[in-house]
Amino acid sequence: MRRGVRLFQVATRYGLVEHARNRFAMLLVAVFLPVWVMMTGWAIAKEPVQFRLHGTGRVLTAGGDKITQITGALNGVTLIIGFMMFAATFSNGAFDRRLSMAGFPRLPLGLAKVACLVFASVVVCSYATAVICCFWSPRQPVLLGAALFCTAMTYGALGVALGTLLRREVEGMFAVVMISVVDLGLQNPLASGGAGSDMVRWLPSYGAMQAATAAGFSTTVPTVDFAVQLVWFTAVGLIGLLAFHRRTRSALAATVRIGRQADAPVPFGKAANP
């Protein structure tokens, strides 16, 4: 038990160091996120807009700039966390396989990825919530941060899955961008006429978008929306962990096969000449 905890701590520490060395991701967090939220607030008119929450059926009224800032914050955290987890998983794929082949247990490796995802999501989403609070005061800032955290966890798990399944880096980057843009673009009541359609219920950030909007402009606690987002995270996370398990298992199988061939006795008469 202690050995497993120690290996988990080692894997988590190296994973966090790898994230900290990603200077582009750090730049996105420090610069892109506040600039993006600020620009969305300035570019959109402040006229009140009415929209309906699917979870409660309530019709809320809020400024168009504030609604777009919430959407921009959701889009920012999904891109940043998705990029970070994809880049770390993609670049460390060969290293993870070598660790598994060397006898490092896969369970601590998988749990370390989850721990790194949680830590990165907490930091980035807390920062994003603080940036929004610099422009206006959400009704429930803690729940707003929780909604951002949930969607960041979902896209982080998606980044792990893409980093494990895809073979080229550009494919994963393009997939993260397009999924996030389509997902949140269709849910913005100002930018899309389909925001009120039932189709948006099947989008990956539907629960987080509903929860964040409710937290920003009402006193309702959107427990159902958080549950919906948890289902998305669980589904995507299982895909990523299964893909990681399969890739490392294939590496372990190759090692076992080579070891058995090396230990197999040489048939009589086929021994190498001295």
Tab-separated table of C-alpha atoms in Angstrom:
chain	number	residue	atom	x	y	z
A	1	MET	CA	0.000	0.000	0.000
A	2	ARG	CA	2.752	2.431	0.966
A	3	ARG	CA	4.685	1.570	-2.178
A	4	GLY	CA	1.639	2.325	-4.305
A	5	VAL	CA	1.138	5.697	-2.586
A	6	ARG	CA	4.798	6.554	-3.044
A	7	LEU	CA	4.702	5.655	-6.737
A	8	PHE	CA	1.530	7.734	-7.148
A	9	GLN	CA	3.240	10.724	-5.530
A	10	VAL	CA	6.275	10.350	-7.784
A	11	ALA	CA	4.158	10.097	-10.933
A	12	THR	CA	2.011	13.065	-9.891
A	13	ARG	CA	5.048	15.224	-9.126
A	14	TYR	CA	6.611	14.535	-12.495
A	15	GLY	CA	3.268	15.136	-14.212
A	16	LEU	CA	2.894	18.559	-12.566
A	17	VAL	CA	6.472	19.446	-13.488
A	18	GLU	CA	5.697	18.522	-17.090
A	19	HIS	CA	2.665	20.823	-17.081
A	20	ALA	CA	4.672	23.673	-15.542
A	21	ARG	CA	7.284	23.325	-18.287
A	22	ASN	CA	4.596	23.874	-20.938
A	23	ARG	CA	5.304	27.578	-21.404
A	24	PHE	CA	2.693	28.018	-24.104
A	25	ALA	CA	-0.029	26.736	-21.757
A	26	MET	CA	1.195	29.033	-18.988
A	27	LEU	CA	1.052	31.953	-21.424
A	28	LEU	CA	-2.513	31.044	-22.374
A	29	VAL	CA	-3.529	30.999	-18.722
A	30	ALA	CA	-1.835	34.289	-17.843
A	31	VAL	CA	-2.664	36.308	-20.958
A	32	PHE	CA	-5.216	34.659	-23.243
A	33	LEU	CA	-7.856	33.963	-20.592
A	34	PRO	CA	-8.232	37.513	-19.176
A	35	VAL	CA	-7.832	39.148	-22.594
A	36	TRP	CA	-10.460	36.842	-24.109
A	37	VAL	CA	-12.963	37.507	-21.318
A	38	MET	CA	-12.274	41.253	-21.494
A	39	MET	CA	-12.674	41.405	-25.285
A	40	THR	CA	-15.937	39.460	-25.243
A	41	GLY	CA	-17.312	41.908	-22.692
A	42	TRP	CA	-16.260	44.957	-24.682
A	43	ALA	CA	-17.331	43.703	-28.108
A	44	ILE	CA	-20.887	42.709	-27.178
A	45	ALA	CA	-23.636	45.218	-26.462
A	46	LYS	CA	-24.855	45.471	-22.873
A	47	GLU	CA	-28.549	45.432	-23.756
A	48	PRO	CA	-30.592	42.950	-21.672
A	49	VAL	CA	-31.279	39.606	-23.283
A	50	GLN	CA	-33.911	37.094	-22.214
A	51	PHE	CA	-33.117	33.389	-22.300
A	52	ARG	CA	-34.556	30.223	-20.784
A	53	LEU	CA	-32.699	27.735	-18.627
A	54	HIS	CA	-33.467	24.230	-19.844
A	55	GLY	CA	-32.932	22.661	-16.424
A	56	THR	CA	-35.427	24.815	-14.506
A	57	GLY	CA	-37.517	26.340	-17.281
A	58	ARG	CA	-37.002	29.801	-15.769
A	59	VAL	CA	-36.610	32.802	-18.047
A	60	LEU	CA	-33.699	35.013	-17.000
A	61	THR	CA	-32.676	38.475	-18.132
A	62	ALA	CA	-29.040	39.508	-18.273
A	63	GLY	CA	-26.724	41.770	-20.203
A	64	GLY	CA	-25.455	40.354	-23.466
A	65	ASP	CA	-21.861	41.185	-22.520
A	66	LYS	CA	-22.114	39.185	-19.281
A	67	ILE	CA	-23.600	36.138	-20.997
A	68	THR	CA	-20.836	36.223	-23.588
A	69	GLN	CA	-18.168	36.551	-20.896
A	70	ILE	CA	-19.431	33.365	-19.264
A	71	THR	CA	-19.340	31.602	-22.619
A	72	GLY	CA	-15.861	33.001	-23.267
A	73	ALA	CA	-14.615	31.799	-19.884
A	74	LEU	CA	-16.020	28.321	-20.542
A	75	ASN	CA	-14.417	28.292	-23.972
A	76	GLY	CA	-11.097	29.478	-22.538
A	77	VAL	CA	-10.825	26.872	-19.796
A	78	THR	CA	-11.879	24.045	-22.111
A	79	LEU	CA	-9.211	24.981	-24.654
A	80	ILE	CA	-6.442	25.472	-22.079
A	81	ILE	CA	-7.087	22.336	-20.028
A	82	GLY	CA	-7.784	20.284	-23.158
A	83	PHE	CA	-4.492	21.462	-24.685
A	84	MET	CA	-2.521	20.828	-21.510
A	85	MET	CA	-3.765	17.282	-20.990
A	86	PHE	CA	-3.488	16.381	-24.663
A	87	ALA	CA	0.058	17.729	-24.935
A	88	ALA	CA	1.194	15.952	-21.767
A	89	THR	CA	-0.416	12.646	-22.749
A	90	PHE	CA	0.767	12.774	-26.359
A	91	SER	CA	4.377	13.718	-25.571
A	92	ASN	CA	4.678	11.271	-22.660
A	93	GLY	CA	2.998	8.316	-24.380
A	94	ALA	CA	6.259	6.557	-25.220
A	95	PHE	CA	7.635	7.306	-21.750
A	96	ASP	CA	4.541	5.838	-20.073
A	97	ARG	CA	4.908	2.684	-22.146
A	98	ARG	CA	8.563	2.362	-21.185
A	99	LEU	CA	7.676	2.818	-17.520
A	100	SER	CA	5.067	0.068	-17.799
A	101	MET	CA	7.527	-2.221	-19.577
A	102	ALA	CA	10.023	-1.551	-16.783
A	103	GLY	CA	7.491	-2.698	-14.173
A	104	PHE	CA	5.954	0.607	-13.024
A	105	PRO	CA	2.307	-0.160	-12.067
A	106	ARG	CA	-0.273	1.335	-14.384
A	107	LEU	CA	-2.720	2.239	-11.614
A	108	PRO	CA	-0.483	4.951	-10.072
A	109	LEU	CA	0.227	6.280	-13.569
A	110	GLY	CA	-3.485	6.581	-14.366
A	111	LEU	CA	-4.351	8.102	-10.989
A	112	ALA	CA	-1.500	10.590	-11.377
A	113	LYS	CA	-3.046	11.849	-14.615
A	114	VAL	CA	-6.362	12.360	-12.819
A	115	ALA	CA	-4.622	14.208	-9.962
A	116	CYS	CA	-2.785	16.487	-12.412
A	117	LEU	CA	-6.057	17.172	-14.207
A	118	VAL	CA	-7.807	18.094	-10.947
A	119	PHE	CA	-4.965	20.398	-9.854
A	120	ALA	CA	-4.715	22.171	-13.225
A	121	SER	CA	-8.499	22.578	-13.438
A	122	VAL	CA	-8.738	24.069	-9.943
A	123	VAL	CA	-5.995	26.618	-10.644
A	124	VAL	CA	-7.205	27.677	-14.094
A	125	CYS	CA	-10.906	27.807	-13.180
A	126	SER	CA	-10.272	29.770	-9.978
A	127	TYR	CA	-8.312	32.268	-12.048
A	128	ALA	CA	-11.074	32.465	-14.674
A	129	THR	CA	-13.714	33.060	-11.973
A	130	ALA	CA	-11.590	35.819	-10.450
A	131	VAL	CA	-11.244	37.469	-13.865
A	132	ILE	CA	-15.033	37.494	-14.348
A	133	CYS	CA	-15.529	38.921	-10.860
A	134	CYS	CA	-13.266	41.824	-11.835
A	135	PHE	CA	-15.888	42.967	-14.376
A	136	TRP	CA	-19.158	42.183	-12.584
A	137	SER	CA	-20.478	40.270	-9.577
A	138	PRO	CA	-22.092	36.884	-10.307
A	139	ARG	CA	-24.918	35.880	-7.988
A	140	GLN	CA	-23.109	32.660	-6.983
A	141	PRO	CA	-19.377	32.942	-7.760
A	142	VAL	CA	-18.496	29.653	-6.066
A	143	LEU	CA	-20.999	27.740	-8.169
A	144	LEU	CA	-19.752	29.564	-11.256
A	145	GLY	CA	-16.236	28.354	-10.489
A	146	ALA	CA	-17.591	24.851	-9.931
A	147	ALA	CA	-19.287	24.922	-13.344
A	148	LEU	CA	-16.032	26.012	-14.988
A	149	PHE	CA	-14.215	23.257	-13.108
A	150	CYS	CA	-16.644	20.593	-14.325
A	151	THR	CA	-16.305	21.503	-17.983
A	152	ALA	CA	-12.520	21.796	-17.626
A	153	MET	CA	-12.399	18.278	-16.174
A	154	THR	CA	-14.495	16.995	-19.082
A	155	TYR	CA	-12.235	18.517	-21.715
A	156	GLY	CA	-9.128	17.475	-19.798
A	157	ALA	CA	-10.349	13.891	-19.907
A	158	LEU	CA	-11.060	14.401	-23.605
A	159	GLY	CA	-7.485	15.608	-24.059
A	160	VAL	CA	-6.175	12.448	-22.381
A	161	ALA	CA	-8.330	10.284	-24.635
A	162	LEU	CA	-7.225	12.109	-27.787
A	163	GLY	CA	-3.580	12.066	-26.715
A	164	THR	CA	-3.760	8.307	-26.288
A	165	LEU	CA	-5.780	7.445	-29.385
A	166	LEU	CA	-4.435	9.854	-32.034
A	167	ARG	CA	-1.083	9.455	-33.763
A	168	ARG	CA	-0.350	13.041	-34.809
A	169	GLU	CA	-0.262	16.153	-32.654
A	170	VAL	CA	-2.031	18.435	-35.119
A	171	GLU	CA	-5.043	16.102	-35.173
A	172	GLY	CA	-5.532	16.384	-31.433
A	173	MET	CA	-5.132	20.166	-31.373
A	174	PHE	CA	-7.648	20.579	-34.184
A	175	ALA	CA	-10.102	18.215	-32.504
A	176	VAL	CA	-9.976	20.083	-29.177
A	177	VAL	CA	-10.501	23.463	-30.870
A	178	MET	CA	-13.359	22.375	-33.105
A	179	ILE	CA	-15.217	20.449	-30.398
A	180	SER	CA	-15.012	23.404	-28.002
A	181	VAL	CA	-16.019	25.984	-30.626
A	182	VAL	CA	-19.010	23.995	-31.858
A	183	ASP	CA	-20.017	22.949	-28.343
A	184	LEU	CA	-20.105	26.405	-26.766
A	185	GLY	CA	-20.903	28.368	-29.908
A	186	LEU	CA	-24.218	26.572	-30.312
A	187	GLN	CA	-25.132	27.263	-26.691
A	188	ASN	CA	-24.550	31.009	-26.693
A	189	PRO	CA	-28.014	32.627	-26.930
A	190	LEU	CA	-26.520	35.704	-28.619
A	191	ALA	CA	-24.405	33.957	-31.248
A	192	SER	CA	-26.640	31.012	-32.084
A	193	GLY	CA	-30.308	30.709	-32.829
A	194	GLY	CA	-30.117	27.059	-31.824
A	195	ALA	CA	-29.362	27.778	-28.177
A	196	GLY	CA	-32.970	27.007	-27.315
A	197	SER	CA	-33.063	23.772	-29.278
A	198	ASP	CA	-33.238	20.408	-27.569
A	199	MET	CA	-30.179	19.365	-29.572
A	200	VAL	CA	-27.883	21.307	-27.250
A	201	ARG	CA	-28.725	18.876	-24.448
A	202	TRP	CA	-26.351	16.382	-26.096
A	203	LEU	CA	-23.343	18.711	-26.196
A	204	PRO	CA	-20.373	18.002	-23.880
A	205	SER	CA	-20.596	21.312	-21.977
A	206	TYR	CA	-24.378	21.522	-21.786
A	207	GLY	CA	-24.544	20.892	-18.040
A	208	ALA	CA	-21.710	23.315	-17.290
A	209	MET	CA	-23.196	26.046	-19.486
A	210	GLN	CA	-26.572	25.744	-17.798
A	211	ALA	CA	-24.989	25.667	-14.332
A	212	ALA	CA	-22.699	28.626	-15.042
A	213	THR	CA	-25.575	30.715	-16.397
A	214	ALA	CA	-27.760	29.873	-13.420
A	215	ALA	CA	-24.902	30.694	-11.032
A	216	GLY	CA	-24.271	34.017	-12.731
A	217	PHE	CA	-27.795	35.370	-12.881
A	218	SER	CA	-29.952	33.516	-10.337
A	219	THR	CA	-29.916	32.009	-6.856
A	220	THR	CA	-30.934	28.557	-8.118
A	221	VAL	CA	-28.568	25.670	-7.324
A	222	PRO	CA	-28.430	23.662	-10.588
A	223	THR	CA	-27.826	20.184	-9.158
A	224	VAL	CA	-29.291	18.405	-12.204
A	225	ASP	CA	-26.971	20.287	-14.556
A	226	PHE	CA	-23.942	19.370	-12.456
A	227	ALA	CA	-25.073	15.735	-12.554
A	228	VAL	CA	-25.326	15.884	-16.357
A	229	GLN	CA	-21.791	17.265	-16.586
A	230	LEU	CA	-20.541	14.558	-14.229
A	231	VAL	CA	-21.957	11.918	-16.569
A	232	TRP	CA	-20.046	13.459	-19.479
A	233	PHE	CA	-16.805	13.548	-17.496
A	234	THR	CA	-17.239	9.947	-16.371
A	235	ALA	CA	-17.896	8.733	-19.915
A	236	VAL	CA	-14.986	10.600	-21.491
A	237	GLY	CA	-12.680	9.749	-18.594
A	238	LEU	CA	-13.417	6.033	-18.927
A	239	ILE	CA	-12.598	6.193	-22.632
A	240	GLY	CA	-9.272	7.842	-21.869
A	241	LEU	CA	-8.340	5.397	-19.107
A	242	LEU	CA	-9.334	2.391	-21.215
A	243	ALA	CA	-7.251	3.676	-24.118
A	244	PHE	CA	-4.291	4.222	-21.777
A	245	HIS	CA	-4.736	0.744	-20.299
A	246	ARG	CA	-4.862	-0.836	-23.745
A	247	ARG	CA	-1.748	0.940	-24.989
A	248	THR	CA	0.343	0.078	-21.945
A	249	ARG	CA	-1.024	-3.478	-21.934
A	250	SER	CA	0.165	-3.977	-25.501
A	251	ALA	CA	3.603	-2.799	-24.460
A	252	LEU	CA	3.598	-5.161	-21.487
A	253	ALA	CA	2.454	-8.038	-23.681
A	254	ALA	CA	5.323	-7.398	-26.071
A	255	THR	CA	7.777	-7.410	-23.175
A	256	VAL	CA	6.420	-10.679	-21.805
A	257	ARG	CA	6.551	-12.279	-25.249
A	258	ILE	CA	10.153	-11.214	-25.810
A	259	GLY	CA	11.101	-12.451	-22.347
A	260	ARG	CA	9.546	-15.831	-22.969
A	261	GLN	CA	11.351	-16.164	-26.267
A	262	ALA	CA	14.661	-15.314	-24.602
A	263	ASP	CA	14.096	-17.857	-21.831
A	264	ALA	CA	12.935	-20.620	-24.166
A	265	PRO	CA	15.395	-23.547	-24.436
A	266	VAL	CA	17.302	-23.830	-27.694
A	267	PRO	CA	16.426	-27.075	-29.594
A	268	PHE	CA	19.158	-29.687	-29.739
A	269	GLY	CA	21.292	-29.371	-32.854
A	270	LYS	CA	20.446	-25.641	-33.370
A	271	ALA	CA	22.815	-24.189	-30.848
A	272	ALA	CA	25.152	-21.529	-32.137
A	273	ASN	CA	28.654	-22.670	-32.959
A	274	PRO	CA	31.260	-21.564	-30.411
